[in-house]
Amino acid sequence: MKKKYTYLICLLLFPLMNFSQQITKSEGGIFLLKGGEIELLDDGRIQADLLIQDGEIKEIAESISHPGATLINCKGLIVFPGMIDCGTKLGLAEVGSISLTQDHNELGQFTPQMKALTAINPNSVNIPVTRVNGITTVLSTPSGGSFPGTAALINLHGYTPKQMYAGFEAIIFNYPSTGRRGRWDRRSDEDIAKDDKKSWEKIDEFWGNAKLQAEIKEKAQLNNSEINYKPQLDAMNGVVTGREYMIIEVNKESDILSAIKWVNKNKVKAIFSGVREGYLVTDSLVKYDVPVITGPILTNPSKNSDHYNTAYTNASKMQKAGVRVAIRTNETENVRNLPYNAGFAAAYGMGFKEAFKAVTIVPAQILGIDSKYGSLERGKIANIFVADGDPFETSTEIKYLFINGFKVPLESRHSYLYDEFLEREPGLSK
Amino acid sequence: MMKTKIKVAIFLLLGYVFEAQAQHGNVLIKNATVITITDGIKQNTDILIKGGKIEKIAKNIKAKGIDVIEADGMFAMPGIIDAHSHIAIDAVNEGTNPVTAEVFVGDALDPYDINIYRALAGGVTISHAMHGSANAIGGQCETIKHRWGVSNPEELRMQGALRTIKFALGENPIRSHGERGGIMPSTRMGVEQVFRDAFSQAKAYVKRWDDYKSGKDKLIPEYNLRMETIADILSGEIMIHCHSYRADEILMLMNVLKDFGINKICFQHVNEGFKVAPELAEFGAYASVFSDWWAYKFEVYYSTAYNAAILTKNGVITSINSDSRELIRHLYHEAAKTQKYGGLTDNEALRLITLNPAIQLGIDKRVGSLEKGKDADIVIFDKHPLSIYSIPQYTIVDGVTRFDISKDPADMRIEIDPNEKFPAFYEAVDHEHDDSCLQGLNELLFEK
Amino acid sequence: MYRLFLMLLVQLALTVSYLTAQTDYNKVPDVTNIILINDVYIYPNAVDSFGLGDILIEGGLIKQIAKQIDLPYNAKLIKGDSTYAYPAFIDGLSHNAIPTPKRRQERPKVDFRGFPPNDVAGIQAEREAIDFVKVDEKSIENLRKNGFAIVHVVPRGRMLPGQGCIISLKGDNVEEMLLRNNNSLFFQLSGAPGVYPSTIIAVMAKWRELYKNAESYQKNQFNYNLSPVGQARPKNDVCLQAIVPATNGKMTVYAKANSAKDVYRMMALQKELGYKMILADVKQADPAIPMLKENKIGIILSMELPKEDKKKEDKKKNDEDAKEEKVQDEQTKALIERRDKSLKEYVSQASRLEKEGIPFAFSLLSGDASDVKSNLNRMIEEGLSKEEAMRSLTINAAKILGIDNITGSIEEGKLANLFLSTKPYLDKESSIKFMVVEGELKEYEIKKKKKSKSGETNKLLLGDWTYSVVVMGEENTGVFKVRESEGSLDIELIDDSDMNRTQKCEEISFEDGVLSMALTINADSNLIPISLVLDMEEDNYSGTAVVGDFGSFPIEGKKISTPEK
C-alpha cells in the first residue's frame, strides 16, 4: 500500500496554505497534459499526451506540442474521463434537516413540470466537495410524488444553471412500490395491495389524460388551433409519445417485472433506476433491453433474508448477464463517494474496468450523450481528472481536474477547513 | 444448553454455527500477514488461539487437534470495534424526558438482529450499542460482542467492559424537548443547565443517602435510579459518550465536567472537534467521528472529512464509528478514507477502528490489537484491509469463527415470523440522512 | 360523531341499571341445588377414565362419584346419555370478563411527558381486576360454552395494569363470582405512548425503581408508626403499597412475555430482584426452555397460534405469468420452507415443554375460547400428548394458580366445575352439551354440522334476510338480499330508514356456516366501515356487527323469502 500525503508533505505544502486563503478561480485556456497514461476503458491505457482546447479534447497523441498551451506534467500519473453520477440531488439540497434548503420535493403526486434545472444552485457548497473527487457530471433529480419532476444533467462547474447544463433532461416516474417504505411501515400485505391499487387508479388516469392531451396537441398543431393550458399534462408530452426518456425508479423484483410490462404496453422509452433486485430478473431486463442506473452499492440488503452482499453484487450480476448498468450514489452531500460505490461493485465481482465504465461511458450511453461525454476521445467535452493511481482506492490522490475544459482548483470547504485548522493559530495559548 | 429440538434444528440449518455454542474456541491461523497495530506487521506469521485467547503469534507454530485457517496471502488484523452503533437493541431512545440516565439499552439486547451478522461480515467483532440522542442525558449503553448464534441476550454482553452513558448536545435534545415538548432545553444555554442541574441533584441525592446511612435520618430515602446512575458518573464509574457537533458546545461540556470533577469523556460525532482539537487534547478527551458525513443538518454544515486526521495529528485519541447499520459493514473502508482526507499512515488509519475505539470503551487491555493474552477477536481479509478491493474472509470472536465467507448461506435469520409469508422488502434500508422520517416516532433514534 | 358516541354511552348506562334493578323478577327461580348426572363417562382428572358412572352435585360441590347413585328425592336429574364428563377448563390469564374499551381513547394531555401521572404512565399496581369485571360481559358466556369455569382475570393497561383475581363464571354479581383476590400482580413490558416510560428500557428501569421503593415503603411506614414524633411523615403511595406484597413473597408477579427475548428479559429482572414470578402469554420461548426448567419458573402459554396458511387454488395463468411464477418459486421456496418451519416450531412448543417435564397452563389473553379445541389439536399433531393437553387446561392450570385444592378435577369435595361432551373432547366432532359451573347448569343446543359442497351451501343462503341491530341507541332494521352471480355471492343491503338506497357488500365469504362481509355506510357524512360476521342457520342467523370505532354489536335476523327461480 502506497503512502501518500505524509505529515512531511503536509509541512512542505504549508507555505501554500497561506496562499490558498485567497479564493482560487478556475482557469480557462489551452492545456497540454503531457506524459501521462490515458485511460481508454475497453482499449486499455496508453502513454500519450492530451490537448484541451475550446473546452474539448482536441487531440490525444503520442507526442503533442502546442506553443500556446499551459503545460501540465502528468508523468507517472493517469488521465481519466470524469465520472458521471446519474442519481443525485446535488445543487437541489443544501442542509439535510432544513426544509427551506431543500428544493427537490414539490407538493403533489403529479408534478412532472417541475424542472430541476430551475432550482440548481451553482454555488452549492456540496458541488466543489464532490468534484474534487473526480466526479464531473451528475444527474440532479427531483423527488416526491409519482411524477415528481424533470431531472437535469449538469457539469459540476459553472455560474449559471445554463452554463452547467450537460444536455440531458428526463421525467422521473416513481413506480408504485409494493414493498414497505421503511421499518416503521407496518401496513398489512392487504393494505399494501389496496394502496397500490389506489395509486394505480390515479396514475392510469393521469397517463391516459396526458396521452389524450398529446393527441389533441398534435391535431391542434395541424390546424393551428389553441389547446388548453395543462402544464402537468404538457410536460408529459415527450414521454407519452415515446420521444423522450423517462427514468423509472423501481426496486422490488415483482415491481420491476410489472414495470417492464407497463413500459412495453405503453411504449415508453425507459431507463430504470434503483433496481435493487435487478439481479433476480436479469433475463427480463436483457430481453427487453432496459438500461439500468443502480445504486447506491454501499447499502443494506432490502430483505432480512437476503445475503449480506446482495447490494454489493447486484450491479455486477446484472452487468455480467448483459444488462447495461450505470452506478449512482443517490446522494447529495456525499456524491463524492461515487468512486467507492463503484469500487465495492468492482471488488464484489465487477472488476475495475467494468465498474469504472459504469460511472463513465455506460451512463453516457444510457442517457444518449456519449458523443460528448463518458470517455477520453477527440471532440468530447474535456471533463477529465488526473490521478496518481486507481481512482477507487482511497489512498489515491487526484492531482488535476478539468470540467468543460476549465482547470478547476482542487479545493472545497473541507480542504479549506483542513488548511485552517490542522495547526490552528492561536493554539492553546491566548 | 442445546437440548431442545429447535435449537438443534437452527444450528443444523446454519451448519457452521454449530461450533458457536462454545463460547471460546481454539484456532490456528497459518501464514497470514499479521497486522498487530501495536507491534508492526509480521509477514508469513501464525496466530495460535486457545480458549478464546491469543496464545502465541510466531512463525511456524505447530499445534495438534485444532482447526486451522490457511491464510496464505491474507491479512489478519484485530477485530474491528465500532464505538457508536444502535444495532442489536430493541429500544434506542426514551425521548420523553431530557434526563433518562436510568434507562439501559443493555436491557433490550436483541441477539436475533440480522445486522449483527452483517457487521461480522464487515469484520466488526465489537460494537458499542448506544442510547439515542434525544435527551441531554440519555441512557446507559452496552458494549457487545458479535456472538451471532447465541439466543440469550446476556451472551451478547462483553462482560467487564466499562459502563458508559450517552449524553447529547445541540440540535437533537433541543428539537426533542424545546421544540416538541415545550421544556428546557430549547437552546444550547439550556443544554448546559440540564447537566449542571442533574449533577447537582445527584450530589444532593448522595448526601441524603449518606445521612441515612450515618443514622442522621431514620427513614429510608427514596430510591431514584436516575440519580443513582448520575452519581456513578460523578464517581467515575460510568464514562460519558457525548453526541456533539459544534465547537462551542464541546468546550461547554468540558467546562461543566471540570466543575464537577469528571475527567473522562469521549465525544461522539464531534464534527467540529477539529476546531478545538488542542483543547480536546489538553483535557484528555477522546473523539469518535464519522469518516465523511456532513451537511445533513445545520450543525454539521461547517464540517470537514479531514476531521479524523486533524484530531489525530493534534494528539486526540480518535476513532471512526458507524452510527449506522450500513456503515458498520465497511468500517475498514471508512478508516481508509483518512488516507484521502489527511494522509494518515496505514497504522494510524487502522488504529481508528481497533485500538482507539477499544481505549474509548475501556476495553483496550483485552482487545484492539493482536497481542499474546488478548481476546482472539480477529478478522482476516483477502487483501490489505485499507484497499477498496479487500473482502473479509473470516471473522473470529473469542476464537470462534462467527463469519466464514466460504460457509455463508444467504438467509442467516435466526428468528422467523410465522405470520409473515415472505420476508418484507424495504424501500429504505439505511440510516436516513435527514431526520424527517423520524417525526412522531419516539422509539426511533434521532441520531446524528 | 362525538355526539353519537355520547348517546351510545348514555344508552349503555341505562341498559345496565335497568338490568340490575329488575334481574330478580326476570329470572326463573331455581328449584334445587342438588343435581344428579347419570350415565356419563367420567374423566375425573381429565385424562383417566372412571368408566360409565353418575355424579351427584350438591350446593355447588361434587358430593359423590360412583358407578350408580340413586336419585335423591329432591334432586334434579340430568340424563348423561353416555356423554363424556370432564373437569371444566381454567383460563390461566386473560382480560376476559372485562369489557373491551369501545373506542380508542384520545391521548390524555399531560403537563410534562417526562413526569406523567401514574394512570397515564400505566403504573397502576393498586388497581384490582375485580373492579372491572362485568357479570354480563359477553366473553363470559363465550368461555362457558367452550368449557371454561374459571378465569384468572388481569386488568387491561400498560406496564403495571394492576392486580389479578380468579373468578368463577357463575353468579349474579361480581362478589359472588370472586374466588381469589390480590394474589397476582400483572406486569408487562409495555410503554405508554408519548410519555414516560415509553420504551421497554424505561419500563424495566422504572420497575427496578418501584420495586426497591416498595421494599423500603413498608419499613418506613413501620418505623414511622413506631415513633412518629419528630419524624417527617413518609409519603403515602397506594401504588407502592400495592407492590409491597410482591416484595415479601405474598403475591406472585405474572409477567407477560410473548417472545423468547421477553422471557429472557423477565427472567433477568426476576433474578435481579428476586420475586415470585410466573411467565404469562408465552408464544415462543424455545431457546429459553432449559433456563425455565433450571429455574423452575411457572409458565402460561398463549392459546393463540399463528394462523395456518390457507392454500388458495391456482387460477389459470397465461404463459408469461407462469414463467414469472416459476422464477419466484425457485427463489422463494426456501423462504417458505423456513417460514413453515417456524410456524411448526410455534405449534410444537407445548410438546417440547412436555418433554422437558415443565408443566404449563394456557392463557386466553389473545385468541378466542372457541379456538381452544382446534388449537389443542394442532399442538397434538405436533407432538403434544392428549393427556398433557387436557391437564394443561385443568389440573395444571389449577396448580399454577394455586387453586388445585378446590378445582381442576372432578373429585368429591371440589367445586362442581365440569362439562359434558357428546364425544371425547378432543374429537373434532365433539360438542359441549352441558356446562356446570359450581353446580349451575347450562344446556347447549347441539348444532347440526352443515356438510354440503360450497356451491350447494351458497344456494341455501340465497334469498332475502331481515336484520336487526341496536347501534348508538337506535334499532336499525332492514333487509339484505343474497343473490348468486357467476358462481359467487352477491349481497345488497337495504336499510328501512332509506329504502331507496342499496349498499353493496364486499369481501364476502361463506365458510363452515359463517357468512362474513363488509360495507361502508354514510352517516352524517361520516364514512363508517362495518363488518358483519353471521352464524347462519337454515332460516335464521345471529352474529356480530363491528361498526367503525364504536365497537361490536349483536345482530340477528331471519329469512323471509327465497329468490324466484
PDB file of C-alpha atoms in Angstrom, chain A residues 1 3-7 10 94-98 125-126 129 133 177 179-184 186 251-252 255 276-277 298-308 311-312 331 333-334 336-337 340 343-344 346-348 352 390 392-396 398 413-415 417-418 421-422 424 427-428, chain B residues 114-115 117-118 121 171 274-279 282 292-298 301-306 310 313-314 325-326 329-330 332-333 336-337 339-343 346 384 386-389 391-392 403 405 408-411 413 423-430 433-435 441 443-444:
ATOM      1  CA  MET A   1       0.000   0.000   0.000  1.00  0.00           C
ATOM      2  CA  LYS A   3       1.543   6.072   1.314  1.00  0.00           C
ATOM      3  CA  LYS A   4       0.721   9.482   0.114  1.00  0.00           C
ATOM      4  CA  TYR A   5       0.433  12.770   1.806  1.00  0.00           C
ATOM      5  CA  THR A   6       2.564  12.074   4.765  1.00  0.00           C
ATOM      6  CA  TYR A   7       2.986  14.551   7.505  1.00  0.00           C
ATOM      7  CA  CYS A  10       1.914  18.461   4.617  1.00  0.00           C
ATOM      8  CA  GLU A  94     -28.037  22.123   0.909  1.00  0.00           C
ATOM      9  CA  VAL A  95     -28.632  21.233   4.555  1.00  0.00           C
ATOM     10  CA  GLY A  96     -30.477  17.966   5.095  1.00  0.00           C
ATOM     11  CA  SER A  97     -32.670  18.798   8.064  1.00  0.00           C
ATOM     12  CA  ILE A  98     -33.604  22.310   6.980  1.00  0.00           C
ATOM     13  CA  VAL A 125     -21.059  24.151  -1.094  1.00  0.00           C
ATOM     14  CA  ASN A 126     -21.671  20.494  -1.973  1.00  0.00           C
ATOM     15  CA  VAL A 129     -16.742  18.933  -2.312  1.00  0.00           C
ATOM     16  CA  ASN A 133     -13.037  13.504  -6.137  1.00  0.00           C
ATOM     17  CA  SER A 177     -43.885   0.114  -4.733  1.00  0.00           C
ATOM     18  CA  GLY A 179     -42.660  -3.098  -0.736  1.00  0.00           C
ATOM     19  CA  ARG A 180     -42.540  -1.438   2.626  1.00  0.00           C
ATOM     20  CA  ARG A 181     -41.315   2.122   2.772  1.00  0.00           C
ATOM     21  CA  GLY A 182     -39.156   1.515   5.809  1.00  0.00           C
ATOM     22  CA  ARG A 183     -39.020  -0.409   9.021  1.00  0.00           C
ATOM     23  CA  TRP A 184     -41.693   1.823  10.519  1.00  0.00           C
ATOM     24  CA  ARG A 186     -46.309  -1.776   9.430  1.00  0.00           C
ATOM     25  CA  ASN A 251     -36.654  -1.694  -6.875  1.00  0.00           C
ATOM     26  CA  LYS A 252     -38.568  -4.787  -5.852  1.00  0.00           C
ATOM     27  CA  ASP A 255     -42.342  -4.337  -9.275  1.00  0.00           C
ATOM     28  CA  ARG A 276     -32.193  -3.220  -6.078  1.00  0.00           C
ATOM     29  CA  GLU A 277     -33.493  -6.641  -7.048  1.00  0.00           C
ATOM     30  CA  LEU A 298     -22.976   0.823  -0.291  1.00  0.00           C
ATOM     31  CA  THR A 299     -26.351  -0.007   1.124  1.00  0.00           C
ATOM     32  CA  ASN A 300     -28.042  -2.740   3.100  1.00  0.00           C
ATOM     33  CA  PRO A 301     -29.970  -5.595   1.537  1.00  0.00           C
ATOM     34  CA  SER A 302     -33.682  -4.907   1.173  1.00  0.00           C
ATOM     35  CA  LYS A 303     -34.837  -8.008   2.964  1.00  0.00           C
ATOM     36  CA  ASN A 304     -33.683  -9.560   6.200  1.00  0.00           C
ATOM     37  CA  SER A 305     -33.393 -12.882   4.424  1.00  0.00           C
ATOM     38  CA  ASP A 306     -31.041 -11.543   1.752  1.00  0.00           C
ATOM     39  CA  HIS A 307     -27.383 -12.434   1.532  1.00  0.00           C
ATOM     40  CA  TYR A 308     -25.271  -9.765   3.197  1.00  0.00           C
ATOM     41  CA  ALA A 311     -26.345  -4.821  -2.695  1.00  0.00           C
ATOM     42  CA  TYR A 312     -22.603  -5.131  -3.378  1.00  0.00           C
ATOM     43  CA  GLU A 331     -26.763  11.005  -2.554  1.00  0.00           C
ATOM     44  CA  GLU A 333     -23.557  15.904   0.042  1.00  0.00           C
ATOM     45  CA  ASN A 334     -21.682  12.643  -0.359  1.00  0.00           C
ATOM     46  CA  ARG A 336     -18.169  12.233  -3.680  1.00  0.00           C
ATOM     47  CA  ASN A 337     -18.358   8.584  -2.694  1.00  0.00           C
ATOM     48  CA  TYR A 340     -16.175   3.981  -3.659  1.00  0.00           C
ATOM     49  CA  GLY A 343     -15.130   0.276  -6.042  1.00  0.00           C
ATOM     50  CA  PHE A 344     -17.303  -2.042  -3.955  1.00  0.00           C
ATOM     51  CA  ALA A 346     -15.629  -3.826  -8.584  1.00  0.00           C
ATOM     52  CA  ALA A 347     -14.456  -5.783  -5.545  1.00  0.00           C
ATOM     53  CA  TYR A 348     -17.623  -7.888  -5.444  1.00  0.00           C
ATOM     54  CA  PHE A 352     -12.163  -2.282 -12.113  1.00  0.00           C
ATOM     55  CA  ASP A 390      -6.579   3.709  -9.108  1.00  0.00           C
ATOM     56  CA  PHE A 392     -11.339   3.730  -6.464  1.00  0.00           C
ATOM     57  CA  GLU A 393      -8.599   3.445  -3.864  1.00  0.00           C
ATOM     58  CA  THR A 394      -8.831   5.941  -1.013  1.00  0.00           C
ATOM     59  CA  SER A 395      -5.066   6.328  -0.963  1.00  0.00           C
ATOM     60  CA  THR A 396      -5.099   7.711  -4.493  1.00  0.00           C
ATOM     61  CA  ILE A 398      -6.299  13.474  -7.565  1.00  0.00           C
ATOM     62  CA  ARG A 413     -14.954  23.730   2.186  1.00  0.00           C
ATOM     63  CA  HIS A 414     -13.396  20.543   3.510  1.00  0.00           C
ATOM     64  CA  SER A 415      -9.932  21.369   2.318  1.00  0.00           C
ATOM     65  CA  LEU A 417     -11.108  23.882   6.962  1.00  0.00           C
ATOM     66  CA  TYR A 418      -8.235  21.418   6.928  1.00  0.00           C
ATOM     67  CA  PHE A 421      -7.312  24.081  11.455  1.00  0.00           C
ATOM     68  CA  LEU A 422      -4.580  21.456  11.054  1.00  0.00           C
ATOM     69  CA  ARG A 424      -4.640  26.265  14.463  1.00  0.00           C
ATOM     70  CA  GLY A 427      -3.390  27.060  19.533  1.00  0.00           C
ATOM     71  CA  LEU A 428      -3.958  26.596  23.243  1.00  0.00           C
TER      72      LEU A 428
ATOM     73  CA  ILE B 114     -29.563  -9.708  11.380  1.00  0.00           C
ATOM     74  CA  ASN B 115     -27.376  -6.602  11.472  1.00  0.00           C
ATOM     75  CA  TYR B 117     -24.239 -10.900  11.198  1.00  0.00           C
ATOM     76  CA  ARG B 118     -23.884  -8.228   8.554  1.00  0.00           C
ATOM     77  CA  ALA B 121     -19.309  -9.908   7.509  1.00  0.00           C
ATOM     78  CA  GLU B 171     -29.957  20.274  17.862  1.00  0.00           C
ATOM     79  CA  PHE B 274     -11.082  19.720  14.581  1.00  0.00           C
ATOM     80  CA  LYS B 275     -11.712  23.339  15.558  1.00  0.00           C
ATOM     81  CA  VAL B 276     -10.934  22.665  19.204  1.00  0.00           C
ATOM     82  CA  ALA B 277      -8.504  19.809  18.808  1.00  0.00           C
ATOM     83  CA  PRO B 278      -5.887  21.405  21.103  1.00  0.00           C
ATOM     84  CA  GLU B 279      -8.486  21.832  23.872  1.00  0.00           C
ATOM     85  CA  GLU B 282      -5.402  19.082  26.735  1.00  0.00           C
ATOM     86  CA  ASP B 292     -17.140  11.865   5.948  1.00  0.00           C
ATOM     87  CA  TRP B 293     -20.729  12.531   6.973  1.00  0.00           C
ATOM     88  CA  TRP B 294     -21.757  16.161   6.990  1.00  0.00           C
ATOM     89  CA  ALA B 295     -24.410  18.660   5.848  1.00  0.00           C
ATOM     90  CA  TYR B 296     -27.387  16.544   6.939  1.00  0.00           C
ATOM     91  CA  LYS B 297     -28.253  19.283   9.399  1.00  0.00           C
ATOM     92  CA  PHE B 298     -27.117  22.784  10.116  1.00  0.00           C
ATOM     93  CA  TYR B 301     -22.633  22.195   7.699  1.00  0.00           C
ATOM     94  CA  TYR B 302     -19.205  23.543   8.612  1.00  0.00           C
ATOM     95  CA  SER B 303     -17.564  20.132   8.770  1.00  0.00           C
ATOM     96  CA  THR B 304     -14.621  18.533   7.087  1.00  0.00           C
ATOM     97  CA  ALA B 305     -13.800  14.983   6.183  1.00  0.00           C
ATOM     98  CA  TYR B 306     -10.295  15.814   7.407  1.00  0.00           C
ATOM     99  CA  ILE B 310      -6.642  16.833  12.274  1.00  0.00           C
ATOM    100  CA  LYS B 313      -2.324  14.905  14.408  1.00  0.00           C
ATOM    101  CA  ASN B 314      -3.254  17.050  17.406  1.00  0.00           C
ATOM    102  CA  ARG B 325     -26.335  -0.417  10.250  1.00  0.00           C
ATOM    103  CA  GLU B 326     -24.904   0.293   6.809  1.00  0.00           C
ATOM    104  CA  ARG B 329     -20.445  -3.171   7.357  1.00  0.00           C
ATOM    105  CA  HIS B 330     -17.393  -1.402   5.942  1.00  0.00           C
ATOM    106  CA  TYR B 332     -12.306  -0.613   7.199  1.00  0.00           C
ATOM    107  CA  HIS B 333     -13.222   1.431   4.142  1.00  0.00           C
ATOM    108  CA  ALA B 336      -9.226   4.132   4.680  1.00  0.00           C
ATOM    109  CA  LYS B 337     -10.803   7.471   3.772  1.00  0.00           C
ATOM    110  CA  GLN B 339      -5.713   8.459   3.785  1.00  0.00           C
ATOM    111  CA  LYS B 340      -7.515  10.539   1.206  1.00  0.00           C
ATOM    112  CA  TYR B 341      -8.539  13.172   3.717  1.00  0.00           C
ATOM    113  CA  GLY B 342      -5.399  13.916   5.637  1.00  0.00           C
ATOM    114  CA  GLY B 343      -2.922  11.257   4.581  1.00  0.00           C
ATOM    115  CA  ASP B 346      -1.795   2.642   7.377  1.00  0.00           C
ATOM    116  CA  HIS B 384      -4.856  -5.265   2.661  1.00  0.00           C
ATOM    117  CA  LEU B 386      -7.436  -0.457   3.579  1.00  0.00           C
ATOM    118  CA  SER B 387      -7.815  -1.395  -0.078  1.00  0.00           C
ATOM    119  CA  ILE B 388     -11.250  -0.969  -1.627  1.00  0.00           C
ATOM    120  CA  TYR B 389     -10.848  -4.415  -3.180  1.00  0.00           C
ATOM    121  CA  ILE B 391     -13.127  -8.545   1.344  1.00  0.00           C
ATOM    122  CA  PRO B 392     -13.340 -10.029   4.853  1.00  0.00           C
ATOM    123  CA  PHE B 403     -18.322 -15.436   9.851  1.00  0.00           C
ATOM    124  CA  ILE B 405     -17.270 -16.435   3.640  1.00  0.00           C
ATOM    125  CA  ASP B 408     -22.230 -18.294   4.170  1.00  0.00           C
ATOM    126  CA  PRO B 409     -25.771 -19.177   3.160  1.00  0.00           C
ATOM    127  CA  ALA B 410     -27.983 -16.341   2.009  1.00  0.00           C
ATOM    128  CA  ASP B 411     -30.631 -16.470   4.683  1.00  0.00           C
ATOM    129  CA  ARG B 413     -32.025 -15.105  10.088  1.00  0.00           C
ATOM    130  CA  PRO B 423     -39.788 -11.505   4.334  1.00  0.00           C
ATOM    131  CA  ALA B 424     -40.707  -7.856   3.883  1.00  0.00           C
ATOM    132  CA  PHE B 425     -38.995  -5.810   1.198  1.00  0.00           C
ATOM    133  CA  TYR B 426     -37.920  -2.404   2.480  1.00  0.00           C
ATOM    134  CA  GLU B 427     -37.502   0.500   0.098  1.00  0.00           C
ATOM    135  CA  ALA B 428     -35.476   2.500   2.621  1.00  0.00           C
ATOM    136  CA  VAL B 429     -32.945   0.322   4.363  1.00  0.00           C
ATOM    137  CA  ASP B 430     -30.237   2.618   5.606  1.00  0.00           C
ATOM    138  CA  HIS B 433     -29.704  11.216   6.397  1.00  0.00           C
ATOM    139  CA  ASP B 434     -32.483  13.582   7.237  1.00  0.00           C
ATOM    140  CA  ASP B 435     -34.496  13.313  10.385  1.00  0.00           C
ATOM    141  CA  LEU B 441     -41.675   8.114  16.102  1.00  0.00           C
ATOM    142  CA  GLU B 443     -38.961   4.756  19.522  1.00  0.00           C
ATOM    143  CA  LEU B 444     -36.737   5.514  16.583  1.00  0.00           C
TER     144      LEU B 444
END
